[in-house]
Coordinates of C-alpha atoms and ligand atoms in Angstrom, one line a residue:
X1 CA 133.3 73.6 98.1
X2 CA 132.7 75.1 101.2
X3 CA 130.6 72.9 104.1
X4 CA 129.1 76.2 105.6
X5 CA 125.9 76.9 105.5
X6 CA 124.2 78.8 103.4
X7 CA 121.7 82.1 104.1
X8 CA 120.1 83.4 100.4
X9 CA 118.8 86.8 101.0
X10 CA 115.9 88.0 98.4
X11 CA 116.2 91.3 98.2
X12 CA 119.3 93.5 99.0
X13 CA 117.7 96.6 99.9
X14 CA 118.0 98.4 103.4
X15 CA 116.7 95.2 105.4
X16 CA 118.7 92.9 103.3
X17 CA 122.1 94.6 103.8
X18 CA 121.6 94.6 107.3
X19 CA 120.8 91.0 107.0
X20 CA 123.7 90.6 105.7
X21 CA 125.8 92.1 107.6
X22 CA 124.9 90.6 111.1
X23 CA 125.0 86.9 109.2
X24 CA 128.7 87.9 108.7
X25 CA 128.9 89.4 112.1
X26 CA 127.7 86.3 113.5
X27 CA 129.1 84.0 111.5
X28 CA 126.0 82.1 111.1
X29 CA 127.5 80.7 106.9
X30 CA 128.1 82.4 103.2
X31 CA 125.3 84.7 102.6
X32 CA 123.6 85.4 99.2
X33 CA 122.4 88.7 98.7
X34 CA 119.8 88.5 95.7
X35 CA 118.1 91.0 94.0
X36 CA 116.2 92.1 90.7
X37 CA 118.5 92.4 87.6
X38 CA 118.2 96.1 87.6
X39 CA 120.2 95.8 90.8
X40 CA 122.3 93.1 90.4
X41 CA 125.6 94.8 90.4
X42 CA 124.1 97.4 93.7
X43 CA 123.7 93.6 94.9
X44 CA 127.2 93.0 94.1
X45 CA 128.9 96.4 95.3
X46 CA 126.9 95.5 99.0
X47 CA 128.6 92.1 98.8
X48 CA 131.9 93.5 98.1
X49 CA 131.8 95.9 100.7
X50 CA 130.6 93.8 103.6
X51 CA 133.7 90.7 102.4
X52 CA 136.0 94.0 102.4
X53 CA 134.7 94.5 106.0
X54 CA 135.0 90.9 106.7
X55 CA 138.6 91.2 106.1
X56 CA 139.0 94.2 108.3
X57 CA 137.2 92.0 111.4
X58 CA 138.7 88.8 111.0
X59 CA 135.5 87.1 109.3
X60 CA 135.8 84.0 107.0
X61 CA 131.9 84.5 105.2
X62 CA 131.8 84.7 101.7
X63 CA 129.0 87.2 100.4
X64 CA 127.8 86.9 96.6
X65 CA 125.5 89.3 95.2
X66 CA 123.5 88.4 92.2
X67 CA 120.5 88.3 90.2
X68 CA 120.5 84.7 89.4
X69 CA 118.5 82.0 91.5
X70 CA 121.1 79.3 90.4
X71 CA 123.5 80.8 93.4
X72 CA 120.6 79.9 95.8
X73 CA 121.1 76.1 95.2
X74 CA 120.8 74.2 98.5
X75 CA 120.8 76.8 100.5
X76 CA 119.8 76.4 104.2
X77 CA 118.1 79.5 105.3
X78 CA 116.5 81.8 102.8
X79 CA 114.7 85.2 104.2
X80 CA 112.7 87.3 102.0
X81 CA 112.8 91.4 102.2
X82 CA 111.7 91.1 98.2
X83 CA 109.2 94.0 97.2
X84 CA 108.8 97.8 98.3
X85 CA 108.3 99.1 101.6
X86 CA 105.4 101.6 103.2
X87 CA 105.9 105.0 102.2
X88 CA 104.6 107.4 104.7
X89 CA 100.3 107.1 104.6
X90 CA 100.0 103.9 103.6
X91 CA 98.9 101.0 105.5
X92 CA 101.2 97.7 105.1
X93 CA 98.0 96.1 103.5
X94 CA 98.2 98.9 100.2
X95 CA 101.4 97.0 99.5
X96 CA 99.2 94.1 98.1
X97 CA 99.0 94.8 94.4
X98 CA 103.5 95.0 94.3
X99 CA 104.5 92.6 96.6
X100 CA 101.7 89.8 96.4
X101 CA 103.1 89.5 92.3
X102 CA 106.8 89.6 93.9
X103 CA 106.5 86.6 96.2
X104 CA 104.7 84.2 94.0
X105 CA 107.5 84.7 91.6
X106 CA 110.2 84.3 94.6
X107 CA 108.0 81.3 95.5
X108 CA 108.6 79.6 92.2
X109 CA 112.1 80.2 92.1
X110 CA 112.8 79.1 95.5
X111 CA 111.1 75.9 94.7
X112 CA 113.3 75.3 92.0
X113 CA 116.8 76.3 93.7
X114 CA 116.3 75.6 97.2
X115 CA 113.2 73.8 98.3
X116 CA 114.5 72.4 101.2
X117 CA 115.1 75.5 103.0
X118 CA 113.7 77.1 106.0
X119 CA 111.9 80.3 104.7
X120 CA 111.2 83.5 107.1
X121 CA 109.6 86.2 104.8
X122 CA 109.3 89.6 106.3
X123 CA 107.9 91.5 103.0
X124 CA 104.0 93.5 104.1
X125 CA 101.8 92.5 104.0
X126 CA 103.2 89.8 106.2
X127 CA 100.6 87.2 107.2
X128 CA 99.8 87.2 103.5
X129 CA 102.9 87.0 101.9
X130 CA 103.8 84.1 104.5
X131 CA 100.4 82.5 103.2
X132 CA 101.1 82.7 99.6
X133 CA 104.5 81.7 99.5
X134 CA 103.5 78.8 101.5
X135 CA 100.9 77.8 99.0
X136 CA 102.3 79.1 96.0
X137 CA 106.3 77.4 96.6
X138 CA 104.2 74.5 97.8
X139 CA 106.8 73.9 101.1
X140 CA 105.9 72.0 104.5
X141 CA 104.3 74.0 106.4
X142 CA 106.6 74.0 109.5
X143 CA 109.6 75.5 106.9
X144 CA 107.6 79.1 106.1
X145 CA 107.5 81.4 108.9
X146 CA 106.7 85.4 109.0
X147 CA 108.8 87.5 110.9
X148 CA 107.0 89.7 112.8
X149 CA 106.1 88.8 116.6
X150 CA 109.7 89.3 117.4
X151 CA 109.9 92.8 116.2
X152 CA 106.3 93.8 117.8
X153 CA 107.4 91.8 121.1
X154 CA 110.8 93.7 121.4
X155 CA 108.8 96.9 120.4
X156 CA 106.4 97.0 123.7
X157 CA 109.4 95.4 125.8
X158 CA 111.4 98.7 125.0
X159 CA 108.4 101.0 125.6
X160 CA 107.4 98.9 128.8
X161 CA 111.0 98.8 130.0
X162 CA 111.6 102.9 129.4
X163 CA 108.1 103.5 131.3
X164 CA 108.9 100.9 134.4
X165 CA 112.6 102.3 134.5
X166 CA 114.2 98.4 134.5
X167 CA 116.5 97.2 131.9
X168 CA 115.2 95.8 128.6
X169 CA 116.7 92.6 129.4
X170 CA 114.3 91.6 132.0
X171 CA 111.4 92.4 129.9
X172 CA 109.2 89.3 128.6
X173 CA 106.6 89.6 126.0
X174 CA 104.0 88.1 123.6
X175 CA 102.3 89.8 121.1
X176 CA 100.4 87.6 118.7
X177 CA 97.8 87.9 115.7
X178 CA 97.9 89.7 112.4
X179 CA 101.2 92.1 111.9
X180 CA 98.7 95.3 111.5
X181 CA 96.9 97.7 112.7
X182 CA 95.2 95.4 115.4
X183 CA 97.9 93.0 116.5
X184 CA 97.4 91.8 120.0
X185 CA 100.4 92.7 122.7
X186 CA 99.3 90.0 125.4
X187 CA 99.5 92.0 128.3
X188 CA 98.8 89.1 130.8
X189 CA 101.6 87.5 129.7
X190 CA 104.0 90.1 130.0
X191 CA 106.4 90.3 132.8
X192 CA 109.3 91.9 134.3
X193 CA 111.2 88.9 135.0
X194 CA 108.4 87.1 136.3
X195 CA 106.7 90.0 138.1
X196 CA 103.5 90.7 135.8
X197 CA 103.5 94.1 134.3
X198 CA 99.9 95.2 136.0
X199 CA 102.1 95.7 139.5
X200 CA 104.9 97.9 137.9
X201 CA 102.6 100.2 135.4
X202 CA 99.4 101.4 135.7
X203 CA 96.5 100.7 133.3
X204 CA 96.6 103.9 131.5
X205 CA 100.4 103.6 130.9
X206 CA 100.1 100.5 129.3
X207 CA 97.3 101.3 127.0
X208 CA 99.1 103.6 125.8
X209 CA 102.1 101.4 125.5
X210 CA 99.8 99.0 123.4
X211 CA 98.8 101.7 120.9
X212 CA 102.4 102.7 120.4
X213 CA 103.3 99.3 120.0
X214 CA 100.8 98.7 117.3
X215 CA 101.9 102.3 115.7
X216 CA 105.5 101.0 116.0
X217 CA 106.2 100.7 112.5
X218 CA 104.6 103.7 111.7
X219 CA 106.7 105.6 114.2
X220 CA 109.8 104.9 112.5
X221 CA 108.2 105.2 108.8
X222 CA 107.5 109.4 109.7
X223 CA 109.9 110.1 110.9
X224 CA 112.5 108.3 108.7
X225 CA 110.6 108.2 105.0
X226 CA 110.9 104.3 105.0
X227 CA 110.3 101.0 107.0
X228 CA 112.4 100.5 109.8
X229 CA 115.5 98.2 108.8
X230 CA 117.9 97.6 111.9
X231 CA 115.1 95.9 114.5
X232 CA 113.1 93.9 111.8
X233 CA 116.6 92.2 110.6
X234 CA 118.0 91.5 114.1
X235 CA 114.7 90.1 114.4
X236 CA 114.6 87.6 111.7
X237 CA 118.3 86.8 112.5
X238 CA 117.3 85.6 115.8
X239 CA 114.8 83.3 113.8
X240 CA 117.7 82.2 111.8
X241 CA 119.9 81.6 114.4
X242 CA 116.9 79.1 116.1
X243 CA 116.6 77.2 113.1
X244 CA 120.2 76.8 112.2
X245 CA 121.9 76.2 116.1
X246 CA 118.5 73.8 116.8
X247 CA 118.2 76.6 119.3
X248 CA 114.3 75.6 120.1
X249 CA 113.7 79.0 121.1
X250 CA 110.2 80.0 121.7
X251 CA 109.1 83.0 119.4
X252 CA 105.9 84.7 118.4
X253 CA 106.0 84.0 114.6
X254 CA 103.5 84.0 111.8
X255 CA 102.8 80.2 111.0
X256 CA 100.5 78.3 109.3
X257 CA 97.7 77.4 112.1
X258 CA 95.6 74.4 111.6
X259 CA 93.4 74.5 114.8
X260 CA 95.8 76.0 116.9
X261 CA 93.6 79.0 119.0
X262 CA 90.9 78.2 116.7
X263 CA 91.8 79.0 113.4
X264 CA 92.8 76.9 110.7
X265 CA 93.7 77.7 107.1
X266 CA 95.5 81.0 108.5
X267 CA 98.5 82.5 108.8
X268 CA 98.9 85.1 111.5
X269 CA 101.3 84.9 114.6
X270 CA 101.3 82.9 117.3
X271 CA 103.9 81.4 119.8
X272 CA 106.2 78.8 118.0
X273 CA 109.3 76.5 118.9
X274 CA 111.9 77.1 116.7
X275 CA 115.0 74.2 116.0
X276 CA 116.1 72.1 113.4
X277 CA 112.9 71.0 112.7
X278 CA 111.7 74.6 111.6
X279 CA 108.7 75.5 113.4
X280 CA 108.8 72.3 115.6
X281 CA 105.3 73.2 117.3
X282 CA 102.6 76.1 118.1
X283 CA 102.4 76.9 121.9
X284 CA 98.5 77.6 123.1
X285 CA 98.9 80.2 125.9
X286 CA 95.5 80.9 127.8
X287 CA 94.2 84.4 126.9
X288 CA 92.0 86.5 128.6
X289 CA 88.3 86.9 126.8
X290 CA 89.5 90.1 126.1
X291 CA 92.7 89.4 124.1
X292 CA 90.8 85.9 122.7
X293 CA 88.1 89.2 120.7
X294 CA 91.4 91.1 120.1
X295 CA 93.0 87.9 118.1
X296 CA 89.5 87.2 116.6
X297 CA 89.4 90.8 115.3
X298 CA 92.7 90.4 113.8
X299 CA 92.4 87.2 112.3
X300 CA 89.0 88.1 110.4
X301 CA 91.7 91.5 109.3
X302 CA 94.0 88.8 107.9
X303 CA 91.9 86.5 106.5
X304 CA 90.4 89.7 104.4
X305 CA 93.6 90.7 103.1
X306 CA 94.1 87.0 102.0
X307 CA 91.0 87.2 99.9
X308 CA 91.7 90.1 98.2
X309 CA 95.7 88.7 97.3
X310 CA 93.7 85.5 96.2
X311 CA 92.2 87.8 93.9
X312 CA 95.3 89.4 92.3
X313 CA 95.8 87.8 89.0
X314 CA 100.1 86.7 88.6
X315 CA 101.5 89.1 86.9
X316 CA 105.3 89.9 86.0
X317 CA 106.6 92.0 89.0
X318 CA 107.3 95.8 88.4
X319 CA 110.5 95.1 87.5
X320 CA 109.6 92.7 84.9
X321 CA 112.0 89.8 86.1
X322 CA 110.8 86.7 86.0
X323 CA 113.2 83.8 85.7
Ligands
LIG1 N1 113.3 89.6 93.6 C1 114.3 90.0 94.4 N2 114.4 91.3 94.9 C2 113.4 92.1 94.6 C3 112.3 91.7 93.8 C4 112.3 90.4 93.3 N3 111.3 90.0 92.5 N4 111.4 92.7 93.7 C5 111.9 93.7 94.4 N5 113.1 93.3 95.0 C6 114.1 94.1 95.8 C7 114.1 95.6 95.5 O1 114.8 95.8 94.3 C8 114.8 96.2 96.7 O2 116.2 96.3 96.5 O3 113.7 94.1 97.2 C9 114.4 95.2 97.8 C10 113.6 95.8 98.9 O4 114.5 96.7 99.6 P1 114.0 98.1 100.2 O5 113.2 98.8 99.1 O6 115.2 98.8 100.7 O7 112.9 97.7 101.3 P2 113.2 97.2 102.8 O8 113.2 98.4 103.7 O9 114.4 96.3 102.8 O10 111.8 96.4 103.1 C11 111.5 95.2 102.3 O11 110.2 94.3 104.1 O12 109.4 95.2 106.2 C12 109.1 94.9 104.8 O13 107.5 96.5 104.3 C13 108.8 96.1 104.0 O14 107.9 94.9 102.2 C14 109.0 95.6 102.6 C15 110.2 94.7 102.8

């Protein structure tokens, strides 16, 4: 039995294969790639391919793919891509009525095969579907996380970095709230190592900056007929990594807030320590009263979305597979 850890992947479509593949590349434990039964053997073939590539770099992991929840037992990290991306026109929030069904049934299973794990769900719409598979799987609060401050963050750094001519390394920023239309890049917190942004762009270079940041899932969406797969998995992987090397590395992550900038009851991101503990605590940066009417606007845009999920009666996902 091998004393590795273990990363279960729902869902083993264009994020999940890249999941996979930099858990291998890193060698971060034996990765389950799970998907519906309709794709269980795709599932499989992905698997194959990637321990086939293993064997061509040198790299131990074992990758299963399957449709069955009983390979998920015990495993350490689970991250959820389960459910259909944006097609081109649609907002992440018109992916309700598919995906909210999809996580309350990953939800159950996962409480059955692996309820100690640490969860980071990426499916849209995010703060949501962190919410309800929170509630619905019933796990501590400090074990679910969204993935999605990472991606927005490293999404203005890029544009910031390109625009100020310096390299992407020396970039640092926040961007908190709801992952939609009106998350909140924190420009006052964003530096060039340590030299705030305001001295090196001018105002109208980082508006724009902002809106492109906000349309940065969009971007890629036209132009590529699907949600962007490389940055959002490299993303969560860095979550991963935190969690699993007791890293305590300060993200911006959607957690559960209870009082934390206000809000309680709400999932929408925010700056979190991340080790072995999970989400070990929620950082309150100050905000200007600018950004503080940005995040209000974007919780109230998240806590809508909520109520309309709480609405959505369970039903059997698309694909019929329930457990
Ligand atoms: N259990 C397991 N897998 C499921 C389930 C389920 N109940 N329902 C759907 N899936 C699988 C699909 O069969 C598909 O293979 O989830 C996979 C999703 O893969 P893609 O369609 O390639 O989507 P991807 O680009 O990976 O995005 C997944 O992440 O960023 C978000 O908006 C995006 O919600 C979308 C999710």
């Amino acid at each position: 039995m091998s004393k590795r850890k273990k990363i279960a992947l729902i869902g083993a479509g264009n994020i999940g294969g890249e999941l996979a593949a930099l858990c291998c590349s890193k060698q971060l434990g034996d990765v389950v790639l799970l998907d519906i039964p309709d794709k269980a053997d795709f599932a499989r073939g992905k698997a194959l391919d990637l321990e086939q590539d293993g064997a061509v770099r040198g790299l131990d992991a074992c990758v299963t793919g399957t449709s069955s929840w009983d390979d998920c037992t015990g495993a350490d990290v689970v991250i959820v891509t389960a459910g259909i991306p944006r097609k081109p026109g649609q907002s992440r929030d018109d992916l309700i009525a598919v995906n909210v069904p999809i996580i309350r049934e990953v939800a159950d299973n996962a409480a059955r095969s692996c309820p100690e794990a640490f969860f980071i769900v990426i499916s849209n719409p995010l703060d949501v579907m962190v919410h309800e598979m929170q509630s619905r799987g019933g796990f501590p609060k400090n074990k679910v996380v969204g993935m999605a401050g990472v991606l927005d963050a490293a999404r203005f750094q890029l544009f910031i970095a390109r625009a100020a001519c310096v390299s992407v390394k020396d970039v640092r920023a926040m961007v908190l709230g709801g992952h939609g239309d009106d998350m909140v890049p924190i420009v006052s917190a964003t530096t060039v190592n340590g030299v705030p942004v305001a001295q090196l762009l001018d105002a109208a270079t980082i508006r724009a900056i902002v809106l492109r940041t906000r349309n940065g899932g969009a971007e890629v969406l036209r132009l590529m007929g699907t949600s962007a797969y490389y940055a959002p998995a490299s993303s969560a992987i860095a979550m991963a990594e935190a969690y699993l090397l007791d890293q305590k590395r300060l993200l911006p992550c959607s957690a559960f807030l209870g009082g934390e900038y206000g809000y309680r009851d709400l999932c929408m991101g925010v700056p979190v320590v991340i080790g072995a503990g999970g989400v070990e605590r929620i950082v309150e940066i100050p905000l200007t009263d600018e950004e503080k009417a940005m995040l209000k606007r974007s919780a109230e845009s998240v806590r809508a979305v909520v109520s309309t999920a709480a609405q959505s009666p369970y039903r059997a996902s698309p694909s019929g597979f329930l457990r």
